[in-house]
């Protein structure tokens, strides 16, 4: 297949492009800074999805396009906030894909929590709706925390465990999630390109059947699949599991019902050498359960899932191949 992968200078995009090339596909990358792309043998087109620059040329001849763009990092003073930038990028990408006759867009987004989503998750859902509405039969994978050495969510947790002798856990420590191994996410992304899934019309009919298990998405617009791992844990439990597998002891001190996200996100970013503009939206998303509530990507795409401990061990092993874990 002829495939377009955006975000190829980033974590998931670079891994996916490498995997697709190894599988024998014709793969084209799309990046604002092609010089930052480290995928041998990849054709890379320069462009910017927010402005639309380069999208028409990048889409030429493409069958399936992967949208792996995030916009949470800090930008120049006066720039639009990340939800506006993500919405504009999604709109321009979707329009370009539809004009080029792309038959499927594959998107990696976030889960849909109960109640009002955080700004980060609300933005992810808005992007999902725009993409699925533009190209019928497109696929959105909804993942919570991806367990991988280069996953910024996972790296944040590892750094906090390394650098804090005591883990002071805000109220979100008791909220639950279903972390997933990066290897499983990659297999899902690869399989989603040509998976035979029920047509949007068929899904609409299924949704009308009492008791049918269907995800909350734009009716008839495409396919939404929960990319969830096999275990549901609280964030406090997840930190404990990571610490155990790092072979370190960390006492946890609950901070009662306090959220403290504005303060805690600044402290966490400083401790982890991370961008506060990224950490705060991520921590805001922890303030509710992030659980699968729709169709399983593992079932629909025939992906056998790694256990959580195996995922953590694999990620820590990858980490140590490039830098030491000081606390281990």
XYZ file of C-alpha atoms in Angstrom:
328
model
C 0.000 0.000 0.000
C 0.951 3.630 -0.436
C 0.843 5.163 3.031
C 1.358 8.637 4.476
C 2.572 8.968 8.076
C 2.525 12.339 9.805
C 4.577 13.095 12.901
C 7.495 10.970 11.682
C 9.978 12.981 13.736
C 8.067 11.991 16.880
C 7.658 8.894 18.999
C 4.824 6.870 17.480
C 5.245 8.203 13.940
C 8.894 7.162 13.669
C 8.216 3.682 15.061
C 5.234 3.196 12.769
C 7.037 4.369 9.622
C 9.936 2.019 10.396
C 7.547 -0.906 10.871
C 5.562 -0.160 7.687
C 8.741 0.074 5.604
C 9.923 -3.252 7.029
C 6.571 -4.762 6.003
C 7.204 -3.732 2.397
C 4.819 -0.785 2.057
C 5.500 2.412 0.106
C 5.694 4.940 2.926
C 5.887 8.722 2.745
C 6.549 10.843 5.796
C 5.238 14.344 6.505
C 7.024 16.651 8.914
C 7.621 20.326 9.588
C 11.353 19.641 9.978
C 12.470 16.736 7.736
C 16.020 17.081 9.083
C 14.787 15.811 12.464
C 13.411 12.565 10.990
C 15.515 9.499 11.822
C 13.895 6.755 9.741
C 16.319 5.221 7.208
C 14.955 4.912 3.688
C 11.872 7.044 4.302
C 10.733 9.598 1.741
C 9.840 12.741 3.711
C 7.821 15.718 2.504
C 8.094 19.016 4.343
C 4.913 20.758 5.396
C 2.696 22.047 8.171
C -0.763 20.640 8.776
C -1.848 23.725 10.747
C -1.262 26.032 7.771
C -1.941 23.355 5.171
C 1.451 23.837 3.537
C 2.571 20.753 1.612
C -0.509 18.637 2.342
C -1.781 18.442 -1.242
C 1.574 17.211 -2.528
C 2.012 14.790 0.371
C -1.405 13.193 -0.243
C -0.802 12.568 -3.946
C -1.308 8.864 -4.708
C -1.827 7.923 -1.050
C -4.262 5.146 -0.116
C -4.157 5.391 3.708
C -3.061 8.412 5.737
C -2.050 8.309 9.408
C -2.775 11.406 11.507
C -0.332 11.356 14.440
C -0.043 15.079 15.087
C -0.250 16.638 18.564
C -0.060 20.354 19.315
C 0.442 20.652 23.079
C 4.024 21.869 23.162
C 4.795 25.509 23.880
C 4.573 27.865 20.897
C 5.410 31.471 20.221
C 3.714 34.131 22.318
C 0.336 35.102 20.915
C -0.216 31.800 19.077
C -3.538 30.007 19.276
C -3.998 27.513 22.148
C -3.426 23.863 21.329
C -7.122 22.906 20.821
C -7.456 25.536 18.104
C -4.234 24.440 16.416
C -5.217 20.770 16.564
C -8.678 21.521 15.145
C -7.199 23.509 12.267
C -4.636 20.807 11.498
C -7.342 18.121 11.511
C -9.631 20.154 9.254
C -6.916 20.858 6.693
C -5.641 17.269 6.790
C -9.155 15.855 6.390
C -9.950 18.173 3.465
C -6.694 17.294 1.704
C -7.284 13.571 2.214
C -10.831 13.774 0.855
C -9.726 15.761 -2.215
C -6.927 13.273 -2.915
C -9.266 10.284 -2.766
C -7.574 8.725 0.271
C -9.696 5.710 1.204
C -8.948 5.679 4.940
C -7.496 7.902 7.654
C -6.099 6.197 10.743
C -5.904 8.305 13.892
C -4.421 7.662 17.324
C -6.376 9.671 19.885
C -7.535 9.449 23.473
C -10.378 7.796 25.392
C -13.719 9.410 26.102
C -14.185 9.854 29.867
C -17.509 10.136 31.682
C -18.707 13.686 32.208
C -16.844 16.683 30.817
C -13.485 15.810 29.200
C -10.319 17.736 30.016
C -9.263 20.285 27.352
C -6.701 17.769 26.090
C -9.201 14.920 25.683
C -11.911 17.224 24.345
C -9.462 18.365 21.681
C -8.611 14.752 20.834
C -12.301 13.958 20.397
C -12.872 17.006 18.174
C -9.978 15.928 15.955
C -11.378 12.396 15.785
C -14.795 13.631 14.658
C -13.340 15.852 11.951
C -11.202 13.079 10.503
C -13.853 10.353 10.591
C -16.472 12.607 9.026
C -14.215 13.516 6.089
C -13.340 10.018 4.845
C -15.947 7.277 5.431
C -14.542 4.070 6.866
C -11.671 5.792 8.656
C -10.441 4.434 11.995
C -9.741 6.135 15.317
C -7.856 4.227 17.998
C -8.452 5.549 21.518
C -5.499 4.904 23.817
C -4.830 6.037 27.363
C -1.222 5.669 28.596
C 1.123 4.010 26.110
C 3.880 2.061 27.872
C 7.123 2.638 25.975
C 10.571 4.073 26.601
C 9.882 7.093 24.371
C 6.303 7.632 25.516
C 6.293 11.013 27.247
C 3.514 9.966 29.632
C 5.441 6.867 30.710
C 8.749 8.762 30.856
C 7.156 11.354 33.146
C 6.140 8.628 35.610
C 9.594 7.015 35.513
C 11.351 10.320 36.137
C 9.083 11.110 39.097
C 9.825 7.699 40.626
C 13.556 8.202 40.056
C 13.779 11.676 41.495
C 11.240 11.737 44.328
C 12.082 9.796 47.516
C 8.392 9.954 48.464
C 5.492 10.008 46.012
C 2.922 12.606 47.075
C -0.195 11.529 45.183
C -3.094 13.947 44.518
C -6.729 12.870 44.349
C -6.337 11.417 40.848
C -4.294 8.532 42.337
C -7.523 6.503 42.680
C -8.750 7.041 39.125
C -8.403 4.113 36.766
C -6.937 3.494 33.345
C -5.941 0.630 31.026
C -2.301 1.194 29.948
C -1.185 -0.483 26.739
C 2.163 -1.773 25.458
C 3.600 0.310 22.591
C 4.152 -2.913 20.622
C 0.417 -3.597 20.740
C -0.433 -0.051 19.658
C 1.919 -0.386 16.679
C 0.324 -3.665 15.635
C -3.107 -2.044 15.883
C -2.027 0.928 13.770
C -0.562 -1.372 11.120
C -3.633 -3.614 11.061
C -6.036 -0.652 10.935
C -4.791 0.356 7.478
C -6.592 -2.461 5.673
C -8.740 -4.160 8.316
C -12.204 -5.188 7.176
C -14.545 -3.486 9.619
C -18.346 -3.067 9.514
C -19.409 -0.279 7.183
C -20.586 2.974 8.801
C -24.143 2.172 7.693
C -23.976 -1.253 9.322
C -22.632 0.286 12.513
C -25.523 2.714 12.585
C -27.952 -0.219 12.328
C -26.107 -2.072 15.099
C -26.274 1.019 17.324
C -30.068 0.957 17.070
C -30.252 -2.544 18.584
C -31.047 -2.435 22.338
C -27.986 -3.473 24.356
C -25.599 -3.227 21.406
C -22.002 -2.471 22.422
C -20.942 0.538 20.355
C -18.520 3.343 21.106
C -19.622 6.973 21.546
C -18.659 8.545 18.218
C -20.154 10.616 15.459
C -22.984 8.459 14.101
C -22.072 6.716 10.880
C -18.815 8.657 10.500
C -16.302 5.825 10.871
C -14.852 3.347 13.322
C -13.751 4.082 16.875
C -11.853 1.343 18.693
C -10.560 1.311 22.251
C -6.820 0.599 22.251
C -6.793 -0.584 25.849
C -4.414 -2.898 27.640
C -5.563 -6.111 29.383
C -5.433 -4.720 32.956
C -7.292 -1.871 34.615
C -5.272 -0.155 37.348
C -5.414 3.071 39.308
C -2.723 5.641 38.637
C -1.401 4.991 42.125
C -1.147 1.278 41.365
C 0.562 2.001 38.055
C 3.235 4.075 39.788
C 3.714 1.263 42.325
C 4.085 -1.369 39.554
C 6.660 0.731 37.717
C 8.628 1.340 40.928
C 8.602 -2.388 41.747
C 9.954 -3.286 38.319
C 12.594 -0.571 38.625
C 13.602 -2.359 41.873
C 13.144 0.743 44.017
C 11.037 1.434 47.100
C 8.926 4.568 47.086
C 6.521 5.400 49.886
C 3.245 6.904 48.660
C 1.614 9.729 50.602
C -2.026 10.419 49.613
C -2.886 14.119 49.555
C -6.517 13.568 50.485
C -9.147 14.932 48.090
C -6.827 17.623 46.700
C -6.175 17.759 42.953
C -3.367 20.354 42.922
C -2.884 19.994 39.155
C -1.789 23.616 38.494
C 0.982 23.379 41.091
C 1.763 19.680 40.720
C 2.152 19.931 36.940
C 4.783 22.670 37.241
C 6.711 20.662 39.837
C 6.434 17.441 37.828
C 7.645 19.160 34.659
C 10.671 20.583 36.468
C 11.555 17.217 38.024
C 11.197 15.382 34.735
C 12.877 18.017 32.542
C 9.649 18.209 30.568
C 7.641 21.009 28.952
C 5.003 22.355 31.411
C 2.740 23.048 28.422
C 2.631 19.291 27.844
C 2.489 18.115 31.460
C -0.464 20.199 32.636
C -2.942 18.961 29.951
C -1.812 15.392 30.619
C -2.310 15.749 34.382
C -5.721 17.347 33.866
C -6.689 14.210 31.959
C -5.892 12.081 35.029
C -8.720 13.673 37.001
C -11.251 11.090 35.836
C -11.323 7.397 34.942
C -9.999 6.716 31.430
C -11.469 3.320 30.690
C -12.506 1.476 27.528
C -16.202 1.958 26.860
C -16.658 0.774 23.294
C -15.436 -1.761 20.768
C -12.100 -3.417 21.505
C -9.285 -2.706 19.043
C -7.543 -5.890 20.171
C -10.591 -7.967 19.195
C -11.425 -6.110 15.984
C -7.830 -6.119 14.727
C -6.781 -9.538 16.101
C -3.998 -8.228 18.330
C -2.907 -10.333 21.292
C -2.079 -8.033 24.193
C 1.032 -8.048 26.376
C 0.453 -8.126 30.155
C 1.109 -4.845 31.947
C 4.244 -6.031 33.762
C 5.708 -7.311 30.495
C 4.994 -3.949 28.883
C 6.739 -2.069 31.703
C 9.750 -4.415 31.686
C 10.109 -4.041 27.915
C 9.922 -0.245 28.140
C 12.469 -0.090 30.957
C 14.795 -2.382 28.991
C 14.568 -0.124 25.934
C 15.215 2.879 28.167
C 18.378 1.354 29.612
C 19.784 0.626 26.171
C 20.095 4.369 25.591
C 20.520 5.821 29.091
C 20.909 4.492 32.628
C 18.066 4.368 35.108
C 19.691 6.088 38.047
C 17.326 4.618 40.608
C 17.610 1.011 39.448
